[in-house]
Amino acid sequence: MNQEFKKETFRDDYTFFNSPESIRRFPFPFWEDKYMYSVNIEPHTKGPAGSVFEFPIDINEHYVSEMQDRAIVLKEDPLRCQALPHMMLAQWDFLELIMTSMARDYPQWFSLKTEGDHWHWINKPLNIDQKFVFGDVSTLPYEPMEYIGRQCQGDFSIQDQRDGQLWIDAGIITTQADWSLDFDVGMNFMEWHGPVPLAHDMKVFDRALKFLLNLQLDQPVRRLNWTMTINPRLDTSPENYNKWGKDRTTVTPENVGDKVHLRVELQALWRLPRSNAILFSIRGYLIKMRELVTVPKWGRRMHRVLKTLPQELIDYKGITRYRDTTLDWLSKYDDGAPTSQGGGAD
Amino acid sequence: MLIEGIKSRPQYPGLVADPHANHHVFAADGDGAQAIIDLFNRHGAQIKGRVTIVYAETDANSADYTTRLKQLPVEFVHALPTIVTAIRRLQGVLNVARMGTRIYAAGTETLIGLAVQLSQELGMDPQAVLTEHRGTLARRVQCVHCKGFTENVKTNIVKCAHCGTNLLVRDHYSKRLAAFQGVCVDAEIPGELPEIVEVFK
């Protein structure tokens, strides 16, 4: 992609929108006309040119503005970025993975030169030029996870592996769908998924954990997850729920197209080489209903998925108040025609 | 409201004696004293070496419990007026503890949670703490907004003791914080509260 980075906001006046190109590459998550949990994990391998899967780390037109929004969140609440003391090696692993990926796949924007432990990182879009010693925290302005996390789209958590469990012992989480890093840090896999309905009984987490404990180096995996958000707000944290929660009552038949957003998380998991920890990236994509229905198949399918979604999931995802209004609006875009398998736009 | 089966909530399997420890440190509050007395009645012969008890006298009959604890073969019973002061004393005891120390916690979930949290902060495996629940199910709740703790919560909805937000007490528990999570219940329509009922007795 050769696009310029857009100047836009994800709060206050909410000027965010997707270009037509950005809509076409949106990772629409529904591969059939209904939705239920599954362990929908696949190898995180190279996808078609221009798609969000082309590179392991996807940088798009929203990059600079998303990083500015993250800086605001961290300024207001430093607890959104936390690492337990034993995670320092994993932090460096993470920094290395991100810097090498971004420099390799987007050489027009990022460069990394290394001579032994002496590294030189240049980030042109954010105007950063940093020389540092790999492994020496004192040579960076932040700890490694925060340093590179402020320069890469997506939330990140790092899981330590011990006692046959994964422990969420570090993370930089500023665009989350209603979960608190500050509350969950230090928990194991079953504990931090405690509030998720239905899935425990379906043994989804048992199978997912077993799979992840055996995750291999250089064989990352991915899955898509989704929720819905009112306004293109990145910071839908529980910490600020008392500020954004009331937005859910502002949906009207007139503003559905602009206010209601599908929020898709491209989640990827990497084994880290030195620490044996697992990096979890949660790369969020927002699309307005008005943008979504420009792809006829997606308009039809979104209507059908929302119509048949189990009540527990409607409540868990916080859709309850505006589901019916959104369904009415979407029904205009569902002519009952059959849809093809898979999430692609046809 | 889920009471059983909360995935993030610790299990309290009950006290058993550790025959290999050379120093047994007990933390308890309220009816937790009875759990210690029961343990000595059951397995007293297996409890060898020093015994230290830190007891929070939080109930009406606590003074009587203190007397009975002192009648056990113990080195010392620290009787404190509140959970907070008991945990502070437990920290003092554990700061000078040596290899071979076993920690036991008995009583309310708050007392157990804080004792486990302290053990973890001192570098011990939290699962190595032997625990037994006695007494109230009242919860210690952290406000996700201001991060303040509200103690002894018995109702599904509680006003945060710090910022005043009306909090829904979630069934999500953090061992690190020794607390359940409280989230604003009327964020979407301020002032619209569900019925407030006593659920954690």
XYZ file of C-alpha atoms in Angstrom:
547
model
C 0.000 0.000 0.000
C 1.305 3.413 -0.914
C -1.319 5.460 0.845
C -0.588 8.500 2.910
C -1.374 8.336 6.596
C -4.660 9.985 7.437
C -5.109 12.664 10.052
C -8.157 11.614 12.032
C -9.490 11.147 15.543
C -10.930 8.232 17.515
C -12.504 10.390 20.231
C -14.326 13.723 20.654
C -15.214 14.677 17.061
C -14.547 11.164 15.674
C -13.282 12.046 12.209
C -12.157 8.474 11.466
C -13.355 6.830 8.264
C -12.047 4.212 5.817
C -10.930 4.960 2.273
C -12.509 2.731 -0.415
C -9.241 0.788 -0.551
C -9.309 0.309 3.211
C -12.897 -1.000 3.019
C -11.952 -3.545 0.342
C -9.182 -5.002 2.507
C -11.281 -5.108 5.678
C -10.983 -8.528 7.382
C -14.676 -9.418 7.406
C -14.875 -12.182 10.029
C -18.033 -14.123 9.144
C -17.469 -17.047 6.803
C -21.137 -18.076 6.858
C -24.501 -16.442 7.647
C -24.351 -17.216 11.375
C -21.802 -16.993 14.163
C -20.774 -19.178 17.081
C -17.495 -19.638 18.891
C -14.946 -21.971 17.446
C -11.201 -22.489 17.865
C -10.790 -20.860 14.467
C -6.998 -20.845 14.449
C -4.983 -20.972 11.222
C -1.306 -20.448 10.373
C -0.365 -16.747 10.231
C 1.102 -17.075 6.766
C 1.502 -14.557 3.974
C -1.778 -13.555 2.328
C -2.587 -11.845 -0.978
C -0.829 -8.562 -1.814
C -2.731 -5.627 -0.365
C -4.668 -7.742 2.150
C -4.296 -7.366 5.905
C -2.570 -10.760 5.825
C 0.137 -9.717 3.361
C 2.623 -9.104 6.177
C 2.834 -10.422 9.758
C 2.398 -6.880 11.089
C -0.110 -4.821 9.114
C 0.469 -1.074 8.902
C -2.324 0.892 7.207
C -3.645 4.377 6.546
C -4.690 4.813 10.194
C -1.183 4.202 11.589
C -0.121 7.686 12.670
C -3.492 8.666 14.120
C -3.821 5.397 16.023
C -0.400 5.937 17.571
C -1.424 9.430 18.604
C -4.548 8.036 20.261
C -2.428 5.459 22.130
C -0.155 8.230 23.413
C -3.189 10.058 24.805
C -4.426 6.921 26.587
C -1.014 6.214 28.135
C -0.638 9.803 29.265
C -3.992 9.669 31.047
C -3.572 6.140 32.465
C -0.059 4.646 32.710
C -1.523 1.372 34.052
C -2.558 0.439 30.499
C 1.031 -0.670 29.984
C 2.410 -3.078 32.577
C 5.048 -5.775 32.725
C 5.912 -7.979 35.691
C 9.643 -7.919 36.508
C 10.471 -11.371 35.112
C 9.217 -10.359 31.629
C 12.157 -8.174 30.568
C 13.690 -10.773 28.268
C 10.307 -11.293 26.600
C 10.016 -7.518 26.148
C 13.226 -7.544 24.111
C 11.989 -10.520 22.101
C 8.867 -8.537 21.304
C 10.797 -5.433 20.277
C 12.970 -7.487 17.965
C 10.020 -9.189 16.295
C 8.220 -5.913 15.624
C 11.244 -3.934 14.456
C 12.496 -6.641 12.094
C 9.016 -7.216 10.647
C 8.247 -3.550 10.086
C 11.674 -2.745 8.631
C 11.584 -5.764 6.291
C 8.021 -5.290 5.038
C 7.779 -1.481 4.950
C 11.286 -0.282 4.061
C 9.867 3.015 2.778
C 8.850 3.923 6.355
C 11.019 1.958 8.771
C 14.651 0.910 8.913
C 16.689 -1.185 11.308
C 20.460 -1.515 11.219
C 22.202 -3.795 13.684
C 25.876 -4.270 14.554
C 25.980 -6.802 17.313
C 23.943 -5.318 20.137
C 24.158 -1.797 18.724
C 20.886 -1.115 16.935
C 19.712 1.885 14.944
C 15.955 2.230 14.399
C 14.317 4.821 12.165
C 10.568 5.370 12.058
C 9.862 8.026 9.420
C 6.077 8.419 9.841
C 6.508 9.149 13.570
C 9.770 11.036 13.063
C 11.825 8.809 15.369
C 15.551 8.100 15.016
C 16.882 5.962 17.874
C 20.224 4.348 18.513
C 20.260 1.906 21.411
C 21.933 -1.180 22.820
C 19.807 -4.287 22.528
C 19.362 -5.679 26.040
C 20.218 -2.413 27.809
C 17.019 -0.756 29.043
C 18.833 2.444 29.967
C 19.460 3.212 26.281
C 15.746 3.543 25.426
C 13.303 6.218 26.592
C 10.828 3.522 27.727
C 11.038 -0.158 28.576
C 11.233 -2.152 25.316
C 7.582 -3.251 25.202
C 6.278 0.251 25.730
C 8.863 1.724 23.372
C 7.884 -0.377 20.368
C 4.251 -0.705 21.448
C 3.915 3.045 21.004
C 5.019 2.592 17.391
C 2.970 -0.404 16.263
C -0.748 -0.659 15.582
C -2.599 -3.173 17.725
C -2.648 -4.095 21.391
C -0.101 -6.597 22.642
C 0.077 -8.929 25.600
C 2.937 -11.254 26.453
C 2.281 -14.582 28.102
C 4.831 -16.387 30.221
C 4.670 -20.188 29.990
C 5.188 -22.270 33.137
C 3.466 -25.104 35.031
C 1.574 -26.131 31.904
C -0.168 -22.757 31.817
C 0.080 -19.380 30.120
C 0.252 -16.312 32.366
C -0.579 -12.835 31.092
C 2.411 -11.146 32.708
C 2.876 -8.120 30.429
C 0.898 -5.999 27.997
C 0.294 -2.665 26.320
C -3.459 -2.451 25.937
C -5.100 0.807 24.918
C -7.785 -0.198 22.402
C -9.409 -3.099 24.184
C -12.937 -4.391 23.943
C -13.886 -4.013 27.579
C -11.233 -5.947 29.485
C -8.733 -4.564 31.959
C -5.026 -5.333 31.732
C -4.534 -3.836 35.182
C -7.031 -6.307 36.618
C -5.985 -9.340 34.587
C -2.189 -9.030 34.654
C -0.678 -12.058 36.420
C -3.666 -14.323 35.683
C -3.487 -17.641 33.915
C -5.286 -18.489 30.656
C -8.419 -19.879 32.319
C -8.609 -17.048 34.833
C -8.433 -14.157 32.410
C -11.043 -15.785 30.188
C -13.255 -16.324 33.240
C -15.952 -13.802 32.242
C -16.487 -15.183 28.712
C -19.893 -16.930 28.503
C -20.624 -20.339 26.926
C -17.099 -21.023 25.693
C -15.864 -22.689 28.907
C -18.607 -25.302 28.702
C -17.741 -25.878 25.061
C -14.167 -26.685 26.154
C -12.967 -24.008 23.737
C -10.357 -22.755 26.186
C -9.063 -26.209 27.112
C -8.394 -26.963 23.465
C -6.970 -23.537 22.709
C -4.579 -23.694 25.673
C -3.356 -27.166 24.741
C -2.701 -25.925 21.230
C -0.890 -22.772 22.340
C 1.389 -24.519 24.832
C 2.840 -26.340 21.817
C 3.159 -23.272 19.615
C 6.437 -23.450 17.687
C 9.014 -20.794 16.916
C 8.567 -19.228 13.438
C 5.109 -20.782 13.070
C 2.763 -18.026 14.266
C -0.981 -18.553 14.118
C -3.977 -16.219 13.852
C -7.711 -15.979 14.286
C -10.348 -13.303 13.885
C -12.582 -12.086 16.686
C -15.201 -9.354 16.575
C -17.497 -7.072 18.498
C -19.441 -3.899 17.786
C -18.618 -0.381 18.899
C -20.580 2.849 18.898
C -18.529 5.628 17.323
C -15.055 4.814 16.013
C -13.668 4.746 19.529
C -10.461 2.798 20.091
C -10.372 3.151 23.864
C -13.391 1.054 24.842
C -11.754 0.033 28.100
C -13.679 -0.833 31.254
C -11.632 1.880 32.959
C -13.424 4.489 30.827
C -16.746 2.654 30.437
C -18.384 5.297 32.616
C -17.487 7.773 29.843
C -18.313 5.814 26.678
C -21.110 3.526 27.905
C -23.801 6.121 27.300
C -22.904 6.221 23.596
C -24.791 2.925 23.301
C -28.037 4.820 23.884
C -27.442 7.318 21.071
C -28.180 5.046 18.108
C -31.190 6.110 16.018
C -32.551 4.852 12.667
C -31.004 7.963 11.090
C -27.455 7.548 12.403
C -26.917 3.761 12.356
C -24.787 3.904 9.202
C -22.279 6.313 10.700
C -22.400 5.465 14.416
C -22.480 1.672 14.523
C -19.150 0.005 13.781
C -18.096 -3.579 13.348
C -14.828 -4.016 15.200
C -12.680 -6.931 14.082
C -9.611 -8.138 15.889
C -6.929 -9.882 13.906
C -5.342 -11.858 16.711
C -1.973 -13.461 16.120
C 0.225 -15.537 18.396
C 3.983 -15.913 18.188
C 6.431 -18.027 20.168
C 9.275 -15.751 21.278
C 12.819 -17.098 20.859
C 14.758 -16.206 24.037
C 12.068 -16.118 26.699
C 9.861 -18.926 25.333
C 6.957 -16.567 26.058
C 4.026 -16.139 23.664
C 3.246 -12.791 22.093
C -0.440 -12.110 21.478
C -1.227 -9.280 19.082
C -4.734 -7.881 18.909
C -4.903 -5.755 15.777
C -8.212 -3.915 15.625
C -10.063 -2.803 12.483
C -13.139 -0.600 12.552
C -15.721 -0.241 9.788
C -18.923 1.813 9.765
C -22.156 0.061 8.799
C -22.429 2.570 5.938
C -19.004 1.472 4.685
C -19.706 -2.210 5.251
C -22.828 -2.314 3.083
C -20.876 -0.999 0.101
C -19.943 -4.688 -0.235
C -23.353 -6.326 -0.928
C -22.391 -9.726 0.455
C -21.219 -8.219 3.722
C -24.443 -6.221 4.131
C -26.564 -9.341 3.670
C -24.421 -11.454 5.958
C -24.071 -8.856 8.724
C -27.875 -8.688 8.885
C -28.211 -12.464 9.112
C -25.452 -12.908 11.719
C -26.848 -10.210 13.961
C -30.362 -11.631 13.605
C -29.370 -15.128 14.743
C -26.767 -14.252 17.379
C -27.373 -16.067 20.726
C -28.667 -13.792 23.482
C -25.664 -14.501 25.746
C -23.325 -13.187 23.075
C -25.506 -10.146 22.382
C -25.260 -9.243 26.063
C -21.565 -10.109 26.420
C -20.627 -7.997 23.423
C -22.757 -5.111 24.704
C -24.953 -4.951 21.604
C -28.306 -5.345 23.393
C -29.470 -1.705 23.348
C -28.903 -0.992 19.679
C -29.269 -4.417 18.079
C -32.857 -3.975 16.881
C -32.259 -0.508 15.424
C -29.194 -1.801 13.620
C -31.065 -4.875 12.357
C -33.858 -2.699 10.913
C -31.318 -0.555 9.103
C -29.374 -3.562 7.780
C -32.542 -5.310 6.564
C -32.661 -2.836 3.671
C -29.428 -4.365 2.436
C -30.523 -7.999 2.700
C -32.545 -9.079 -0.325
C -32.478 -12.711 0.745
C -30.041 -13.704 -1.984
C -27.682 -16.573 -1.175
C -24.150 -15.714 -0.072
C -20.958 -17.540 -0.892
C -18.875 -19.342 1.759
C -15.950 -17.433 3.264
C -15.517 -13.818 4.316
C -14.295 -12.511 0.965
C -16.152 -9.723 -0.803
C -16.931 -11.790 -3.987
C -25.322 -14.400 39.997
C -22.558 -16.977 39.733
C -21.204 -18.083 43.086
C -19.900 -21.487 42.079
C -17.851 -22.138 38.981
C -16.175 -18.763 38.545
C -13.104 -19.678 36.540
C -10.912 -16.920 37.916
C -11.914 -17.606 41.509
C -9.532 -19.611 43.675
C -10.604 -22.891 45.245
C -10.290 -23.343 49.004
C -9.805 -27.075 49.525
C -9.429 -26.973 53.320
C -6.515 -27.057 55.751
C -4.281 -30.086 55.978
C -1.156 -30.417 58.086
C 2.236 -30.241 56.378
C 4.328 -32.859 58.222
C 7.552 -31.601 56.588
C 7.382 -27.960 57.657
C 9.396 -26.777 60.643
C 7.463 -23.520 61.102
C 3.691 -23.301 60.636
C 2.329 -19.779 60.167
C -1.441 -19.432 60.362
C -3.474 -16.384 59.308
C -7.159 -16.341 60.220
C -10.105 -14.095 60.907
C -13.476 -14.643 62.597
C -14.644 -18.241 62.296
C -11.373 -19.135 60.597
C -10.079 -19.794 64.138
C -12.341 -22.833 64.271
C -10.691 -24.206 61.117
C -7.309 -24.051 62.898
C -8.715 -25.712 66.032
C -10.311 -28.423 63.865
C -7.003 -29.014 62.093
C -5.181 -29.496 65.408
C -7.901 -31.893 66.559
C -7.575 -33.883 63.334
C -3.869 -33.786 62.578
C -2.222 -32.186 65.599
C 0.393 -34.946 65.828
C 1.673 -34.096 62.356
C 2.285 -30.438 63.146
C 5.873 -30.381 64.367
C 8.122 -27.434 65.077
C 7.134 -23.809 65.687
C 3.555 -22.613 65.323
C 2.672 -18.938 64.925
C -0.924 -17.725 64.592
C -1.960 -14.272 63.391
C -5.638 -13.820 64.178
C -7.972 -10.931 63.294
C -10.678 -10.580 65.948
C -13.376 -9.484 63.537
C -16.404 -11.271 65.026
C -18.380 -10.889 68.260
C -17.052 -14.213 69.572
C -13.458 -13.582 68.486
C -12.066 -12.952 72.000
C -13.246 -16.421 72.980
C -11.566 -17.840 69.889
C -8.301 -16.119 70.828
C -8.382 -17.806 74.220
C -8.929 -21.203 72.604
C -6.155 -20.643 70.048
C -3.729 -19.863 72.887
C -4.556 -23.253 74.418
C -3.152 -25.001 71.336
C 0.543 -26.038 71.349
C 1.654 -22.779 69.768
C 4.620 -20.483 70.177
C 2.581 -17.289 69.927
C -0.864 -15.993 68.975
C -0.909 -12.472 67.553
C -4.431 -11.101 68.130
C -5.198 -8.034 66.003
C -8.353 -5.936 65.742
C -8.877 -5.964 61.935
C -7.911 -7.839 58.789
C -5.670 -4.983 57.675
C -3.668 -4.966 60.915
C -3.468 -8.765 60.894
C -2.046 -8.790 57.369
C 0.490 -6.150 58.394
C 1.549 -8.360 61.298
C 1.668 -11.413 59.018
C 4.088 -9.481 56.828
C 6.291 -8.858 59.881
C 6.228 -12.558 60.757
C 6.986 -13.683 57.202
C 9.753 -11.122 56.686
C 11.902 -13.090 59.114
C 10.605 -16.544 58.135
C 13.112 -19.204 57.120
C 13.212 -22.183 54.805
C 10.672 -24.789 55.837
C 7.895 -22.311 56.636
C 4.372 -23.324 55.611
C 1.598 -20.717 55.406
C -2.035 -21.515 56.180
C -4.957 -19.098 55.731
C -8.459 -19.657 57.102
C -11.531 -17.470 57.288
C -13.176 -15.023 54.932
C -12.270 -14.777 51.286
C -10.830 -11.324 51.963
C -8.461 -12.592 54.668
C -7.383 -15.550 52.540
C -6.970 -13.401 49.433
C -4.765 -10.864 51.204
C -2.649 -13.583 52.836
C -2.134 -15.294 49.461
C -1.364 -11.949 47.827
C 1.242 -11.184 50.489
C 2.835 -14.616 50.085
C 3.048 -14.050 46.355
C 4.653 -10.645 46.830
C 7.238 -12.271 49.085
C 8.165 -14.656 46.297
C 6.218 -17.724 47.326
C 4.039 -19.800 45.035
C 0.495 -18.680 45.853
C -0.717 -22.244 45.378
C 1.557 -23.338 48.226
C -0.670 -21.517 50.718
C -3.112 -23.957 52.340
C -6.564 -22.405 52.604
C -9.976 -23.010 54.139
C -12.998 -20.770 53.765
C -15.095 -20.004 56.852
C -17.615 -17.290 57.487
C -19.038 -14.608 55.233
C -18.966 -14.588 51.415
C -18.739 -10.786 51.497
C -16.407 -9.567 48.789
C -13.488 -7.201 48.499
C -14.137 -5.201 45.342
C -11.839 -3.081 43.220
C -13.381 -0.214 41.260
C -12.086 -0.550 37.706
C -12.411 3.217 37.246
C -10.580 4.790 40.226
C -8.861 1.509 41.309
C -9.984 1.985 44.936
C -10.953 -1.013 47.076
C -14.315 -1.330 48.812
C -14.398 -3.874 51.629
C -17.040 -6.255 52.943
C -19.444 -5.971 49.996
C -22.578 -8.033 50.435
C -24.761 -6.674 47.621
C -24.778 -7.091 43.835
C -24.438 -3.315 43.436
C -22.246 -1.154 45.671
C -21.235 2.486 45.723
C -17.456 2.774 45.377
C -16.067 3.922 48.751
C -13.635 6.217 46.901
C -15.202 7.745 43.760
C -18.875 7.033 44.506
C -19.556 5.243 41.221
C -22.346 2.660 41.387
C -20.502 -0.586 40.762
C -21.790 -3.917 39.541
C -19.786 -6.597 41.355
C -18.552 -8.939 38.630
C -17.724 -12.601 39.120
C -14.157 -11.944 38.024
C -11.428 -12.288 40.650
C -7.787 -11.194 40.659
C -5.445 -13.008 43.034
C -2.830 -10.319 42.497
C -5.273 -7.681 43.743
C -7.138 -10.068 46.076
C -10.361 -8.533 44.837
C -13.390 -8.899 42.624
C -13.935 -6.418 39.810
C -16.501 -3.638 40.113
C -17.687 -1.844 36.965
C -20.020 1.147 36.645
C -23.548 -0.285 36.465
C -25.375 2.784 35.188
C -22.898 4.088 32.600
C -25.382 3.711 29.747
C -28.309 5.392 31.503
C -27.008 7.234 34.602
C -29.168 6.612 37.653
C -30.880 3.536 36.215
C -29.977 0.813 38.715
C -31.114 -2.787 38.894
C -32.645 -3.926 42.177
C -30.003 -4.023 44.893
C -30.043 -7.349 46.690
C -27.835 -8.996 49.286
C -26.202 -11.903 47.493
C -22.852 -12.416 49.241
C -23.787 -13.485 52.774
